[in-house]
Coordinates of C-alpha atoms in Angstrom, one line a residue:
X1 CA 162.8 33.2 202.2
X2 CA 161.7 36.8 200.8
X3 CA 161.6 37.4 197.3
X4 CA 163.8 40.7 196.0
X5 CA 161.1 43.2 194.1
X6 CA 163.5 42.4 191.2
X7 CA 163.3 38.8 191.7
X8 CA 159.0 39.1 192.5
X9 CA 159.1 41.0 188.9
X10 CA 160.6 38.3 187.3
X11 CA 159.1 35.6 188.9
X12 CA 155.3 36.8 188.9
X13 CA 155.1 40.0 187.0
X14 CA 157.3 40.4 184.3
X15 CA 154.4 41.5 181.9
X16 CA 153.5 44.5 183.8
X17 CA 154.5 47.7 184.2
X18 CA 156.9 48.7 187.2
X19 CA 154.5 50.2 188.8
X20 CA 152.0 47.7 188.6
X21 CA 154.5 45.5 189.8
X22 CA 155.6 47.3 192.2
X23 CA 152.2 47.7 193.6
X24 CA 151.7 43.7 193.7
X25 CA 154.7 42.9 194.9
X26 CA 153.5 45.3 198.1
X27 CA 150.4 43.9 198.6
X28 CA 150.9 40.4 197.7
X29 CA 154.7 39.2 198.5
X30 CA 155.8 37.7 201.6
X31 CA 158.5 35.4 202.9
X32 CA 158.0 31.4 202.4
X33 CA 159.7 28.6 203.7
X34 CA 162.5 27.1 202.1
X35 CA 161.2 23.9 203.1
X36 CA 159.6 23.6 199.4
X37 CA 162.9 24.1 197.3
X38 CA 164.5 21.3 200.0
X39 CA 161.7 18.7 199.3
X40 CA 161.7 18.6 195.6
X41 CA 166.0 18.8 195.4
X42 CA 166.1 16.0 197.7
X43 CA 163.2 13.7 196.6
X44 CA 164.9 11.7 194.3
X45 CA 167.5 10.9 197.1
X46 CA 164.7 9.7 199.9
X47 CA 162.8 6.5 199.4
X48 CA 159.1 6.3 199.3
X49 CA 156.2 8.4 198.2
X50 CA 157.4 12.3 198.6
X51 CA 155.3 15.0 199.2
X52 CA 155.3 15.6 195.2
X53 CA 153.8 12.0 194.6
X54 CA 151.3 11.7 191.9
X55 CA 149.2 8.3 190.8
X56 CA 149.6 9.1 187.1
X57 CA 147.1 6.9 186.3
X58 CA 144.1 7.4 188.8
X59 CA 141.2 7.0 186.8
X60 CA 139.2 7.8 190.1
X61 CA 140.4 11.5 189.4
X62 CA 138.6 14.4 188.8
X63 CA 139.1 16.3 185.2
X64 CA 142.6 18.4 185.6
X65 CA 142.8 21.5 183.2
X66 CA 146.5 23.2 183.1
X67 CA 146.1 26.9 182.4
X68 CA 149.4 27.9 180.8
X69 CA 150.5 31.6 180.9
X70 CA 152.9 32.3 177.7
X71 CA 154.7 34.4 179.4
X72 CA 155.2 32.7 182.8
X73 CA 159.2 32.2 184.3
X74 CA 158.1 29.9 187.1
X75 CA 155.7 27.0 185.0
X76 CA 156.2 27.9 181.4
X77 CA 154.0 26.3 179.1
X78 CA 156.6 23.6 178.2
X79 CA 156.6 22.1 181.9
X80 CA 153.2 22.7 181.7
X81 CA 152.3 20.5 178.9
X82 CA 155.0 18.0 180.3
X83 CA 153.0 17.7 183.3
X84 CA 149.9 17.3 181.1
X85 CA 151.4 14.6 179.0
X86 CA 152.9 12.6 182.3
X87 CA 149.3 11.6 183.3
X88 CA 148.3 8.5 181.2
X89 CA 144.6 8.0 183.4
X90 CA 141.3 7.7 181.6
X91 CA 139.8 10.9 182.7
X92 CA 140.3 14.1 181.0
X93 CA 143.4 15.8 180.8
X94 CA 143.7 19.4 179.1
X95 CA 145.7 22.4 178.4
X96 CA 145.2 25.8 177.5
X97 CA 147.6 28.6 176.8
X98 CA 147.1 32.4 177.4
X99 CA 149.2 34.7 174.9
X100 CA 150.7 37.5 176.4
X101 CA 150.2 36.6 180.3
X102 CA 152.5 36.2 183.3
X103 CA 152.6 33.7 186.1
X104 CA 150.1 36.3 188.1
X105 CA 147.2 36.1 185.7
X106 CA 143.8 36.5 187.8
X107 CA 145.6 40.2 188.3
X108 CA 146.1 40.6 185.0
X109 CA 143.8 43.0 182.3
X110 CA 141.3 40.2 180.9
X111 CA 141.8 38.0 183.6
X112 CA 137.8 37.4 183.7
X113 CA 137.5 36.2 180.0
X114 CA 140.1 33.4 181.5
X115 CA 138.2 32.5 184.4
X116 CA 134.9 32.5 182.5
X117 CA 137.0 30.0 180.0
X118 CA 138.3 27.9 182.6
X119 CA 134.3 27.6 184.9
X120 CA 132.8 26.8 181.9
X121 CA 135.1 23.8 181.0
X122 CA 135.0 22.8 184.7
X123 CA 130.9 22.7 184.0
X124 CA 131.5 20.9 180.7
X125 CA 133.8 18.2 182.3
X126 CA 131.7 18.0 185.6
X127 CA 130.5 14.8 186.6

């Protein structure tokens, strides 16, 4: 399933200039399976543990940060901090929201402050 360069904008790079976008969307975009869309429509209808199965509360876990663009069509910050809420574990659980950012961040300007951000709680949280 290829994405349009109108839907890849939308989808990925809706912060950035055409160009830019246009530039990542050649370098970076190509055709997916379908198979992913299928599996989360119909779990609901298939018994058992899906593919998309989570143990909510697996204390066993290791920390789980959710970096939330503000700006991101695909995993807004509102699912994001719906999927941070869902797990009800002992071990950490965070969130962290980046103003101003699309769902392609690490090839956004400032991108490095974010991963600096994001190592050093990994280091903070590591066991």
């Amino acid at each position: 399933m290829p994405l349009s360069f109108e839907e890849w904008k939308y989808a990925f790079t809706n912060t950035f200039t055409d160009d830019e976008a246009r530039a990542l969307y050649e370098r970076y975009a190509i055709p997916a399976s379908g198979a992913i869309l299928w599996g989360g429509v119909l779990a609901n209808f298939q018994p058992g543990h899906q593919d998309t199965w989570v143990d909510y509360h697996n204390d066993d876990r290791a920390p789980l940060l959710f970096v939330s663009a503000s700006e991101d069509h695909i995993m807004p910050p509102a699912i994001q901090e719906s999927n941070a809420k869902h797990y009800k574990s002992n071990t950490v659980t965070e969130r962290r929201e980046y103003e101003g950012y699309a769902h392609l961040l690490p090839a956004q300007k400032g991108w490095e402050q974010i991963a600096d951000d994001v190592l050093d709680w990994a280091l903070r949280h590591a066991k």
